[in-house]
Coordinates of C-alpha atoms in Angstrom, one line a residue:
M59 CA 98.2 154.4 126.6
K60 CA 101.8 153.5 125.7
F61 CA 103.9 154.6 122.8
K62 CA 103.1 151.7 120.4
S63 CA 99.4 151.8 120.9
L64 CA 99.4 155.6 120.6
L65 CA 101.1 155.2 117.1
A66 CA 99.1 152.2 116.1
K67 CA 95.6 153.7 116.6
P68 CA 95.8 156.4 113.9
F69 CA 97.7 154.1 111.5
A70 CA 95.1 151.4 112.0
S71 CA 92.4 154.0 111.2
I72 CA 94.2 154.9 107.9
I73 CA 94.4 151.2 107.0
A74 CA 90.7 150.6 107.9
G75 CA 89.7 153.6 105.8
K76 CA 91.7 152.2 102.8
V77 CA 90.0 148.8 103.2
K78 CA 86.6 150.4 103.2
K79 CA 87.3 152.3 100.0
E80 CA 88.6 149.1 98.3
M81 CA 85.3 147.3 99.2
L82 CA 83.5 149.7 96.9
R83 CA 85.7 149.0 93.9
A84 CA 86.2 145.2 94.3
V85 CA 85.0 144.3 90.8
E86 CA 87.1 147.0 89.1
D87 CA 90.2 146.0 91.1
Q88 CA 89.7 142.4 90.0
E89 CA 89.5 143.3 86.4
S90 CA 92.7 145.4 86.7
I91 CA 94.5 142.7 88.5
L92 CA 93.8 140.2 85.7
Q93 CA 95.3 142.6 83.1
D94 CA 98.3 143.3 85.3
L95 CA 99.0 139.6 85.8
L96 CA 98.7 138.9 82.1
K97 CA 101.1 141.7 81.3
T98 CA 103.8 140.2 83.5
G99 CA 102.9 136.6 82.7
K100 CA 103.2 136.9 78.9
K101 CA 106.9 137.0 79.3
T102 CA 107.1 133.7 81.1
E103 CA 107.3 130.1 79.8
F104 CA 103.7 129.5 81.0
G105 CA 102.5 132.7 79.3
K106 CA 104.1 131.7 76.0
D107 CA 102.7 128.2 76.3
H108 CA 99.2 129.6 76.7
K109 CA 99.5 132.6 74.3
F110 CA 99.0 135.3 76.8
E111 CA 99.9 137.9 74.2
S112 CA 96.6 137.2 72.5
I113 CA 94.5 137.4 75.7
T114 CA 92.5 140.6 76.0
T115 CA 89.4 139.6 77.9
Y116 CA 88.4 137.2 80.7
E117 CA 86.6 135.1 78.1
N118 CA 89.9 134.7 76.2
Y119 CA 91.6 133.8 79.5
K120 CA 89.1 131.0 80.3
Q121 CA 89.6 129.5 76.8
A122 CA 93.4 129.7 77.0
V123 CA 94.0 128.6 80.5
P124 CA 92.3 125.5 81.9
I125 CA 91.8 125.0 85.7
R126 CA 94.7 123.1 87.2
D127 CA 95.6 121.5 90.5
Y128 CA 99.1 121.0 91.8
E129 CA 99.8 117.8 89.9
Q130 CA 99.1 119.5 86.6
F131 CA 101.3 122.5 87.6
K132 CA 104.1 120.2 88.8
P133 CA 106.1 120.1 85.5
Y134 CA 106.5 123.9 85.7
I135 CA 107.4 123.8 89.4
E136 CA 110.1 121.1 88.7
K137 CA 111.7 123.5 86.2
I138 CA 111.9 126.2 88.8
K139 CA 113.5 123.7 91.2
E140 CA 116.1 123.0 88.5
G141 CA 117.1 126.7 88.7
K142 CA 115.3 127.9 85.6
H143 CA 114.0 131.5 85.4
N144 CA 110.8 133.1 84.0
I145 CA 108.8 129.9 84.3
L146 CA 105.5 130.9 86.0
W147 CA 106.5 134.4 87.0
K148 CA 109.4 136.7 86.1
G149 CA 112.7 135.6 87.6
Q150 CA 112.5 133.1 90.3
P151 CA 110.4 132.8 93.5
I152 CA 112.0 134.2 96.7
Y153 CA 110.6 131.3 98.7
F154 CA 108.9 128.0 98.2
A155 CA 106.1 127.3 100.8
K156 CA 106.2 123.6 101.5
T157 CA 102.9 121.9 102.2
S158 CA 101.9 118.3 102.8
G159 CA 99.2 117.4 100.3
T160 CA 96.8 114.5 100.9
T161 CA 97.0 113.4 97.2
S162 CA 100.2 115.0 95.8
G163 CA 102.7 114.4 98.6
V164 CA 104.8 117.4 99.4
K165 CA 103.9 120.5 97.4
Y166 CA 106.2 123.5 96.6
I167 CA 104.1 126.7 96.2
P168 CA 106.0 129.7 94.9
I169 CA 106.1 133.0 96.8
T170 CA 107.5 135.9 94.8
K171 CA 108.7 139.4 95.9
E172 CA 105.4 140.7 94.5
S173 CA 103.3 138.4 96.5
V174 CA 105.2 138.1 99.8
D175 CA 104.1 141.5 101.3
H176 CA 100.5 140.6 100.9
H177 CA 100.8 137.7 103.2
F178 CA 101.8 140.0 106.1
N179 CA 99.9 143.1 105.1
T180 CA 96.6 141.2 105.0
S181 CA 97.0 139.9 108.5
R182 CA 97.9 143.5 109.5
N183 CA 94.7 144.7 107.8
A184 CA 92.6 142.2 109.7
V185 CA 94.0 143.3 113.0
F186 CA 93.9 147.0 112.2
C187 CA 90.3 146.9 110.9
N188 CA 89.1 145.3 114.2
V189 CA 91.3 147.5 116.4
T190 CA 89.7 150.6 114.7
E191 CA 86.2 149.2 115.2
L192 CA 86.9 148.2 118.8
G193 CA 88.7 151.5 119.6
D194 CA 91.4 149.6 121.4
A195 CA 95.0 149.3 120.2
T196 CA 96.5 148.2 123.6
A197 CA 97.4 144.8 122.2
F198 CA 100.5 146.4 120.7
D199 CA 101.7 147.5 124.2
G200 CA 102.3 143.9 125.3
K201 CA 103.5 140.6 124.0
L202 CA 102.2 138.8 120.9
I203 CA 102.5 135.1 120.0
F204 CA 102.2 133.4 116.7
L205 CA 102.0 129.6 117.2
S206 CA 103.7 128.6 114.0
G207 CA 106.0 126.2 112.3
S208 CA 109.8 126.5 112.4
P209 CA 111.3 129.6 110.8
E210 CA 114.3 127.5 109.8
L211 CA 114.4 127.2 106.0
E212 CA 116.1 124.6 103.8
R213 CA 117.0 125.3 100.1
V214 CA 115.3 123.6 97.2
G215 CA 116.9 124.5 93.9
G216 CA 118.7 127.3 95.7
I217 CA 115.3 128.8 96.9
P218 CA 114.6 129.2 100.6
T219 CA 111.9 126.7 101.5
G220 CA 109.7 126.0 104.5
R221 CA 106.2 126.1 106.0
L222 CA 104.2 129.2 105.3
S223 CA 104.0 130.1 109.0
G224 CA 107.8 129.8 109.3
I225 CA 108.3 132.0 106.2
A226 CA 105.8 134.6 107.6
N227 CA 108.0 134.7 110.7
H228 CA 110.7 136.3 108.6
Q229 CA 108.3 139.0 107.4
I230 CA 107.3 140.4 110.8
P231 CA 108.4 144.0 110.8
R232 CA 111.0 145.3 113.2
Y233 CA 108.6 147.4 115.3
L234 CA 106.9 144.1 116.4
R235 CA 110.0 142.0 116.9
T236 CA 110.5 143.2 120.5
N237 CA 106.9 142.2 121.2
Q238 CA 107.0 138.8 119.6
L239 CA 107.2 135.5 121.5
P240 CA 108.4 132.8 121.6
S241 CA 112.2 133.2 121.0
Y242 CA 113.7 132.2 117.7
E243 CA 115.4 129.3 119.3
T244 CA 112.2 127.9 120.7
N245 CA 110.4 128.5 117.4
C246 CA 112.9 126.4 115.7
I247 CA 112.2 123.3 117.8
E248 CA 110.6 120.7 115.5
D249 CA 109.0 118.4 118.1
W250 CA 105.7 120.1 118.9
E251 CA 105.3 118.8 122.5
T252 CA 108.9 119.9 123.4
K253 CA 108.3 123.2 121.6
L254 CA 105.0 123.8 123.4
G255 CA 106.6 123.2 126.8
K256 CA 109.3 125.8 126.0
I257 CA 106.6 128.2 124.7
V258 CA 104.8 127.9 128.1
D259 CA 108.1 128.5 129.9
E260 CA 108.7 131.7 128.0
T261 CA 105.2 133.2 128.0
I262 CA 103.5 132.2 131.3
S263 CA 104.9 135.2 133.2
Q264 CA 104.6 137.7 130.3
D265 CA 102.0 140.3 129.5
M266 CA 100.4 138.4 126.6
R267 CA 97.9 140.5 124.7
L268 CA 97.5 138.9 121.2
I269 CA 97.5 135.1 120.6
S270 CA 97.4 133.7 117.1
G271 CA 97.3 130.2 115.6
I272 CA 95.3 127.2 114.4
P273 CA 92.5 126.6 117.0
P274 CA 93.4 123.0 118.1
W275 CA 97.1 124.0 118.8
M276 CA 96.0 127.1 120.6
Q277 CA 93.8 124.9 122.8
M278 CA 96.9 122.7 123.6
Y279 CA 98.8 125.8 124.6
F280 CA 95.9 127.0 126.8
D281 CA 95.6 123.5 128.4
Q282 CA 99.3 123.6 129.4
L283 CA 99.0 127.2 130.7
I284 CA 96.1 126.2 132.9
A285 CA 97.8 123.0 134.1
R286 CA 100.9 124.9 135.0
S287 CA 99.3 128.0 136.6
G288 CA 96.0 126.7 137.9
K289 CA 94.3 129.8 136.4
P290 CA 92.1 130.5 133.4
V291 CA 94.1 132.0 130.6
G292 CA 92.2 135.3 130.8
E293 CA 93.2 135.6 134.5
L294 CA 96.8 134.6 133.8
F295 CA 96.9 137.2 131.1
P296 CA 94.6 140.0 132.3
N297 CA 95.4 142.3 129.3
F298 CA 94.9 139.5 126.6
N299 CA 92.3 141.0 124.3
L300 CA 92.8 139.6 120.7
L301 CA 92.6 136.0 119.5
V302 CA 93.6 135.6 115.8
H303 CA 92.8 132.2 114.2
G304 CA 92.6 130.5 110.9
G305 CA 93.2 127.2 109.1
V306 CA 90.1 125.4 110.3
N307 CA 86.5 126.2 111.1
F308 CA 86.5 128.0 114.5
E309 CA 83.0 126.8 115.6
P310 CA 84.0 123.3 116.9
Y311 CA 86.7 124.8 119.0
K312 CA 85.1 128.2 120.0
A313 CA 83.3 127.2 123.2
K314 CA 86.2 125.3 124.7
L315 CA 88.7 128.0 123.9
F316 CA 86.6 130.7 125.5
D317 CA 86.0 128.4 128.5
S318 CA 89.8 128.1 128.8
I319 CA 90.1 131.9 128.6
G320 CA 87.3 132.4 131.2
R321 CA 86.0 135.5 129.5
K322 CA 85.2 136.9 126.1
V323 CA 88.0 138.4 123.9
A324 CA 87.7 139.7 120.4
A325 CA 88.3 136.8 117.9
I326 CA 89.5 137.6 114.4
E327 CA 89.2 134.9 111.7
T328 CA 91.6 134.7 108.8
F329 CA 91.8 132.6 105.6
P330 CA 95.5 132.3 104.7
A331 CA 97.1 129.7 102.5
S332 CA 100.4 129.1 100.9
E333 CA 98.8 130.2 97.6
G334 CA 97.7 133.5 99.0
F335 CA 95.9 135.3 101.8
F336 CA 92.4 135.1 100.5
A337 CA 90.1 136.7 103.1
Y338 CA 89.8 138.0 106.7
Q339 CA 87.3 139.1 109.2
D340 CA 87.2 142.9 109.0
S341 CA 84.5 143.4 111.6
Q342 CA 83.1 142.0 114.8
Q343 CA 79.6 143.1 113.7
H344 CA 79.2 141.3 110.4
E345 CA 79.1 137.7 109.3
G346 CA 81.8 136.3 107.1
L347 CA 85.3 137.2 105.9
L348 CA 86.1 140.1 103.5
L349 CA 87.5 138.8 100.2
N350 CA 90.9 140.2 99.6
T351 CA 90.2 141.7 96.2
N352 CA 93.1 144.1 95.8
A353 CA 96.2 142.0 96.7
G354 CA 97.5 140.6 93.5
I355 CA 95.0 137.7 93.4
F356 CA 92.5 137.2 90.6
F357 CA 89.5 135.1 91.8
E358 CA 87.3 132.8 89.8
F359 CA 84.4 130.7 91.2
V360 CA 83.1 127.3 90.0
P361 CA 79.9 125.8 91.4
A362 CA 81.3 123.1 93.7
T363 CA 79.1 120.4 92.1
E364 CA 80.9 121.1 88.7
I365 CA 84.5 121.3 89.9
F366 CA 85.4 117.8 88.6
S367 CA 83.4 118.3 85.3
E368 CA 85.3 118.4 82.0
N369 CA 84.0 121.9 81.2
P370 CA 82.9 123.5 84.5
T371 CA 81.2 126.9 84.7
R372 CA 83.7 129.6 85.6
I373 CA 82.6 133.1 86.7
T374 CA 84.2 136.2 88.2
L375 CA 83.3 138.2 91.2
K376 CA 80.7 140.3 89.5
D377 CA 78.5 137.2 88.8
V378 CA 78.6 135.4 92.1
E379 CA 75.4 134.8 94.1
V380 CA 74.8 134.6 97.9
G381 CA 74.3 131.1 99.2
V382 CA 75.9 129.1 96.4
N383 CA 78.8 126.8 97.2
Y384 CA 81.8 127.6 95.0
A385 CA 85.2 126.0 94.5
L386 CA 87.8 128.8 94.7
I387 CA 90.1 129.2 91.7
V388 CA 93.0 131.7 91.9
S389 CA 95.6 133.4 89.5
T390 CA 98.3 135.2 91.4
N391 CA 101.4 137.4 91.3
A392 CA 103.2 134.3 92.6
G393 CA 102.7 132.7 89.2
L394 CA 99.7 130.5 89.8
W395 CA 97.2 130.4 86.9
A396 CA 93.6 129.2 87.2
Y397 CA 94.8 127.2 90.2
N398 CA 92.3 125.1 92.1
I399 CA 93.3 125.6 95.8
G400 CA 90.9 122.8 96.9
D401 CA 88.7 125.0 99.2
T402 CA 85.0 125.8 98.8
V403 CA 83.4 129.0 99.9
K404 CA 79.9 130.5 100.0
F405 CA 79.1 134.2 99.8
V406 CA 77.1 135.7 102.7
S407 CA 77.2 139.2 101.2
T408 CA 78.0 140.8 97.9
N409 CA 78.0 144.4 99.2
P410 CA 80.8 144.1 100.3
Y411 CA 82.0 140.7 99.2
R412 CA 82.1 138.5 102.3
I413 CA 82.5 134.7 102.3
V414 CA 82.5 131.7 104.7
V415 CA 84.7 128.8 104.0
T416 CA 82.6 125.7 103.6
G417 CA 85.1 122.9 103.1
R418 CA 87.5 121.2 100.8
T419 CA 86.7 120.0 97.3
K420 CA 88.4 116.6 98.1
H421 CA 87.0 116.3 101.6
F422 CA 83.5 114.9 101.1
I423 CA 81.6 111.7 101.4
S424 CA 79.9 110.4 98.4
A425 CA 80.2 106.7 98.6
F426 CA 76.6 106.4 97.4
G427 CA 76.1 109.7 95.6
E428 CA 75.2 111.7 98.7
H429 CA 78.0 114.3 98.4
V430 CA 78.0 115.4 102.0
I431 CA 80.3 118.3 102.5
G432 CA 82.2 119.7 105.5
E433 CA 79.9 122.6 106.2
E434 CA 76.9 120.2 106.5
V435 CA 78.7 117.9 108.8
E436 CA 80.1 120.6 111.1
Q437 CA 76.8 122.5 111.3
S438 CA 74.9 119.3 112.1
L439 CA 77.2 118.1 114.8
M440 CA 77.9 121.5 116.4
G441 CA 74.3 122.6 116.3
V442 CA 73.0 119.6 118.2
A443 CA 76.0 119.7 120.6
A444 CA 75.4 123.4 121.4
A445 CA 71.7 122.8 122.0
G446 CA 72.6 120.0 124.5
N447 CA 75.6 121.9 126.1
I448 CA 77.9 119.1 124.9
R449 CA 81.5 120.0 124.1
I450 CA 83.3 118.5 121.1
T451 CA 87.1 118.4 121.1
E452 CA 87.6 117.0 117.5
F453 CA 86.0 114.7 115.0
T454 CA 86.3 113.0 111.6
V455 CA 83.8 111.1 109.4
A456 CA 84.1 108.3 106.9
P457 CA 81.7 105.9 105.1
R458 CA 81.3 102.3 106.4
I459 CA 80.5 100.3 103.3
Q460 CA 81.5 96.7 104.3
V461 CA 79.0 95.8 107.0
N462 CA 78.0 92.3 108.0
G463 CA 74.3 91.8 107.9
E464 CA 73.2 95.4 108.0
L465 CA 73.0 98.5 105.8
P466 CA 76.1 100.7 105.3
Y467 CA 76.4 104.0 107.2
H468 CA 78.5 107.1 107.9
E469 CA 80.8 106.4 110.8
W470 CA 81.7 109.5 113.0
F471 CA 84.7 109.4 115.2
V472 CA 84.1 112.0 117.9
E473 CA 86.2 113.1 120.9
F474 CA 83.9 114.5 123.5
E475 CA 84.8 116.4 126.7
E476 CA 82.2 114.1 128.3
I477 CA 80.3 111.5 126.3
P478 CA 76.6 112.2 126.2
G479 CA 74.5 110.0 128.5
N480 CA 72.3 109.0 125.6
L481 CA 74.8 108.7 122.8
E482 CA 72.4 106.9 120.4
G483 CA 69.8 109.6 120.9
F484 CA 72.5 112.3 120.3
A485 CA 73.6 110.5 117.0
L486 CA 70.0 110.3 115.8
E487 CA 69.5 114.1 116.4
V488 CA 72.7 114.8 114.4
D489 CA 71.5 112.5 111.7
H490 CA 68.1 114.2 111.6
V491 CA 69.7 117.6 111.1
L492 CA 72.1 116.3 108.4
R493 CA 69.1 114.8 106.5
K494 CA 67.5 118.3 106.5
K495 CA 70.7 119.9 105.1
N496 CA 71.4 117.3 102.4
I497 CA 68.5 115.9 100.3
Y498 CA 70.6 113.3 98.7
Y499 CA 71.6 111.8 102.0
D500 CA 68.0 111.9 103.1
D501 CA 66.9 110.1 100.0
L502 CA 69.4 107.3 100.6
L503 CA 68.1 106.8 104.1
T504 CA 64.4 107.0 102.9
G505 CA 65.2 104.4 100.2
N506 CA 66.9 102.0 102.8
I507 CA 70.2 102.3 101.0
L508 CA 71.9 103.7 104.1
Q509 CA 71.1 103.5 107.8
P510 CA 71.5 106.4 110.2
L511 CA 75.0 107.5 111.1
K512 CA 76.8 106.0 114.1
I513 CA 79.1 107.7 116.5
R514 CA 82.3 106.1 117.8
P515 CA 83.6 108.0 120.9
V516 CA 87.3 108.6 120.8
R517 CA 89.3 108.6 124.0
K518 CA 90.7 111.8 125.5
N519 CA 93.6 113.1 123.4
G520 CA 93.0 110.4 120.8
F521 CA 93.2 112.8 117.9
I522 CA 96.4 114.4 119.3
D523 CA 97.9 111.0 119.7
Y524 CA 96.9 110.1 116.1
M525 CA 98.4 113.3 114.7
K526 CA 101.6 112.6 116.7
S527 CA 101.7 109.1 115.4
I528 CA 101.8 110.4 111.8
G529 CA 104.3 113.1 112.5
K530 CA 101.8 116.0 112.1
L531 CA 101.4 117.3 115.6
G532 CA 101.2 121.1 115.8
G533 CA 102.1 123.8 113.2
Q534 CA 99.7 124.2 110.3
N535 CA 98.6 120.5 110.4
K536 CA 94.9 119.8 110.5
V537 CA 92.7 116.6 110.9
P538 CA 90.5 116.2 107.7
R539 CA 86.9 116.3 108.8
L540 CA 85.6 114.1 106.0
S541 CA 87.1 111.3 103.9
N542 CA 85.6 109.3 101.1
D543 CA 87.7 106.3 102.1
R544 CA 88.6 104.7 105.4
K545 CA 92.4 105.4 105.7
I546 CA 91.9 107.8 108.6
A547 CA 89.0 105.8 110.0
E548 CA 91.1 102.6 110.2
E549 CA 93.7 104.5 112.2
M550 CA 91.2 106.1 114.5
E551 CA 89.9 102.7 115.5
K552 CA 93.1 102.4 117.6
Y553 CA 92.0 105.4 119.7
L554 CA 88.4 104.6 120.6
Q555 CA 87.1 105.1 124.1
A556 CA 86.9 101.9 126.1
R557 CA 83.3 101.2 127.0

């Protein structure tokens, strides 16, 4: 055991012990965090607008502060961009995390000196909890890679601004800097394909031990390593033992990633966002991600079916139930207040509080009232694919309403490693599973309002080419799994497999 792993092991044990203690007081911590947020927030313009000085209970807070999305927050963000202080939080943010919204264009999410440490410390906690459980800290003796956006930052209203992954690069502690790859110069390359080639150049002969990123872009990295070396990734990097992933559901990518590695490695799932680091996998033995209940974030939960209601039900952690699909609402020490982040979650445990991410509030199909969500689509497709040993590379789904002479249907654009021999039979199996998961969808088929779904095979690398065509290849960019319109579907028609 080398020096870094020798030091990391006891430190990891201390962190894991702290996390276990926090599991036991999650509800109490959440109540304290709300009071702390209000104490600081009452001195801000937002706090004065919403009479924070009069708020003493959660019930007061719900009445005073409605749920907002980015568009409703935007007037406050614009004031910060103009250089004004004490708008959403004391002083000014130390960063803006820049994200590409599907409905709001570019978003500027504030990160403050109070919130920034939690972004790195939570990823550290995730790794250290698993290192302690596995009893292996040797990942710190070799090289680590974080497949991320450029760390180069612009200034917006005098505030350093960039992608969250690029900002996070500036927060990596000194003791890991000598382990980190790729080089700063390579990380600053904007074109993903050029950058990926340079990353392979810099890492292919190194002792890589921890690899982190969004699954589809990790797969592109693995594909290039294999093409260059002729070896599985696990053979090329014999000491590689930790895969850290987040951003999208891992299941559609899991089988192919592990095939590319050629052996099992520990995989750690995380749930970071520009608005905060919400949850992480603390154990290889338990389902779900541990909610980050003591990191300056106050969580509220709204039944997903009510999120677009005028007066939705809002509850705190102590009242959540296992198995209910909730929209996630956060108030944070970055100055977000009752903010709808757009993700839905489901609790798989309340002792401790562990969740799975089930989809996006705006990513659904309900052209006929079926309200099919991401979790249902992913589980239906991947379950049938796994049973038939069929590998899926990527997919997206949209309604097909205008159909000549036949009933409308859900159109699935799927990139397979190999197209199933009986594609129609495969599609019917997926449809059957989806009907069992969503009674509204089943009713529409039973009532002859919809016909069974249809699958359009996408050619090899079709999704990569599509993302490249819209300037969103690599980094934190993801293909939406569901759309209630046909904007993506119409583009994907250009990338269908010739038959």
